[in-house]
Amino acid sequence: MTPKVLVVSTVHHADDTRIRERLVTSLAEVFEVTYATRTPRPSDTSDHTWLALKGGRVARILRATRLLATTDANVVSMHDPELIVCGWVARMRGIRVVFDLHERFPDQLAEKNWMPRWLAGTARFVAKGSLGFGSFVYDITLAEKGYADLFSQPHPVFENYPKMDEWPTRGVGDGTVIYVGDVTRERGIDVAVGAAGLAAMPLVVIGSYEATFGTELEVLAQESGTALDLTGRLPNHEALRRVARASVAISPLRSSRDYNQSLPTKILEYASVGIPIVASALPGTREAVDGLSGVRLVEPGSVEALAQGLVEASHAQVQEAALADIEATRARFVWPTEAVKRFYLGLVT
């Protein structure tokens, strides 16, 4: 009988690249997969059964908890810090539960704009303590090796590398700058708008954004003379097809405890498509792009430095170097499908 796995997230979009396009696709090869997320539904449900977690954030957590208390799955895979406590109801029923850590959430929480500075240290301590509880109760997996220092014991690392059956064909470049990912100030999108204006290049931004920040970006674009296209979120394969038509891709992260050691996943997808990249010179980024000649690293948070990088990356020799990086990038950065399947099957009793 085929084992069952329940994959649940109350926060991430149903088409989240790591969860939907990498994990669920891999697990569906050996499990009967039920996937529970917020609405709207995934763009493709052909390899799993999707369940909607409706309502606001609290309502979604309650619905997820009820699901965890009643599921007949052999294994549960959770993807949000707020589910660390909720998952206990499944463990009490003898179900193996995996908590997949996507980000350094103690640092991420402490650096939230709404978090008072005097409370940040306490918030980081409590969040790290919740991870300690989680590692005692659950099977932990990490999206990056840089998260290992958050735990006292080692845990499997399934690097957030691309999983693509077919890559889009790289075009000649239409003169645009492109960004794919969450659209926030912390990710430097306001810097990107200003830099694109200085470089006199249109900017395409693909990803989810708050309405107020979107309005702010549109005003900034008008002031900067930037032709800005905020597309909203697109399925990853559609986003990458758009990347393949652009001239330069960017990862303009600001420096922070959360991002400094992290691997910006989209950089690997950009490089696998063969598009020149301009990225913030953060330690985690620098390590990931070592050896890639189609990448330009610039000072984080600097409009002028990013604009200069865009101009340099538009040159023909950089475009050719990025194309030459494709083969090595696709061979070096590959989602570990077989390792993921072995790990989850090993949890089935």
Short mmCIF file of N, CA and C in Angstrom, two decimals, residues 1-4 30 32 74 348:
data_model
loop_
_atom_site.label_atom_id
_atom_site.label_comp_id
_atom_site.label_asym_id
_atom_site.label_seq_id
_atom_site.Cartn_x
_atom_site.Cartn_y
_atom_site.Cartn_z
N MET A 1 0.85 -1.20 0.00
CA MET A 1 0.00 0.00 0.00
C MET A 1 0.88 1.25 0.00
N THR A 2 0.55 2.22 -0.82
CA THR A 2 1.33 3.45 -0.92
C THR A 2 1.18 4.26 0.37
N PRO A 3 2.29 4.65 0.99
CA PRO A 3 2.19 5.47 2.20
C PRO A 3 1.65 6.86 1.90
N LYS A 4 1.13 7.50 2.94
CA LYS A 4 0.52 8.82 2.78
C LYS A 4 1.33 9.87 3.52
N VAL A 30 6.52 8.70 -4.57
CA VAL A 30 6.50 7.52 -3.69
C VAL A 30 5.42 7.57 -2.62
N GLU A 32 1.27 9.00 -1.46
CA GLU A 32 -0.01 9.63 -1.77
C GLU A 32 0.00 10.95 -1.00
N ASN A 74 0.80 8.85 7.12
CA ASN A 74 1.89 8.19 7.83
C ASN A 74 2.95 9.18 8.29
N VAL A 348 8.50 6.17 7.62
CA VAL A 348 7.28 5.36 7.59
C VAL A 348 7.50 4.09 8.39
#
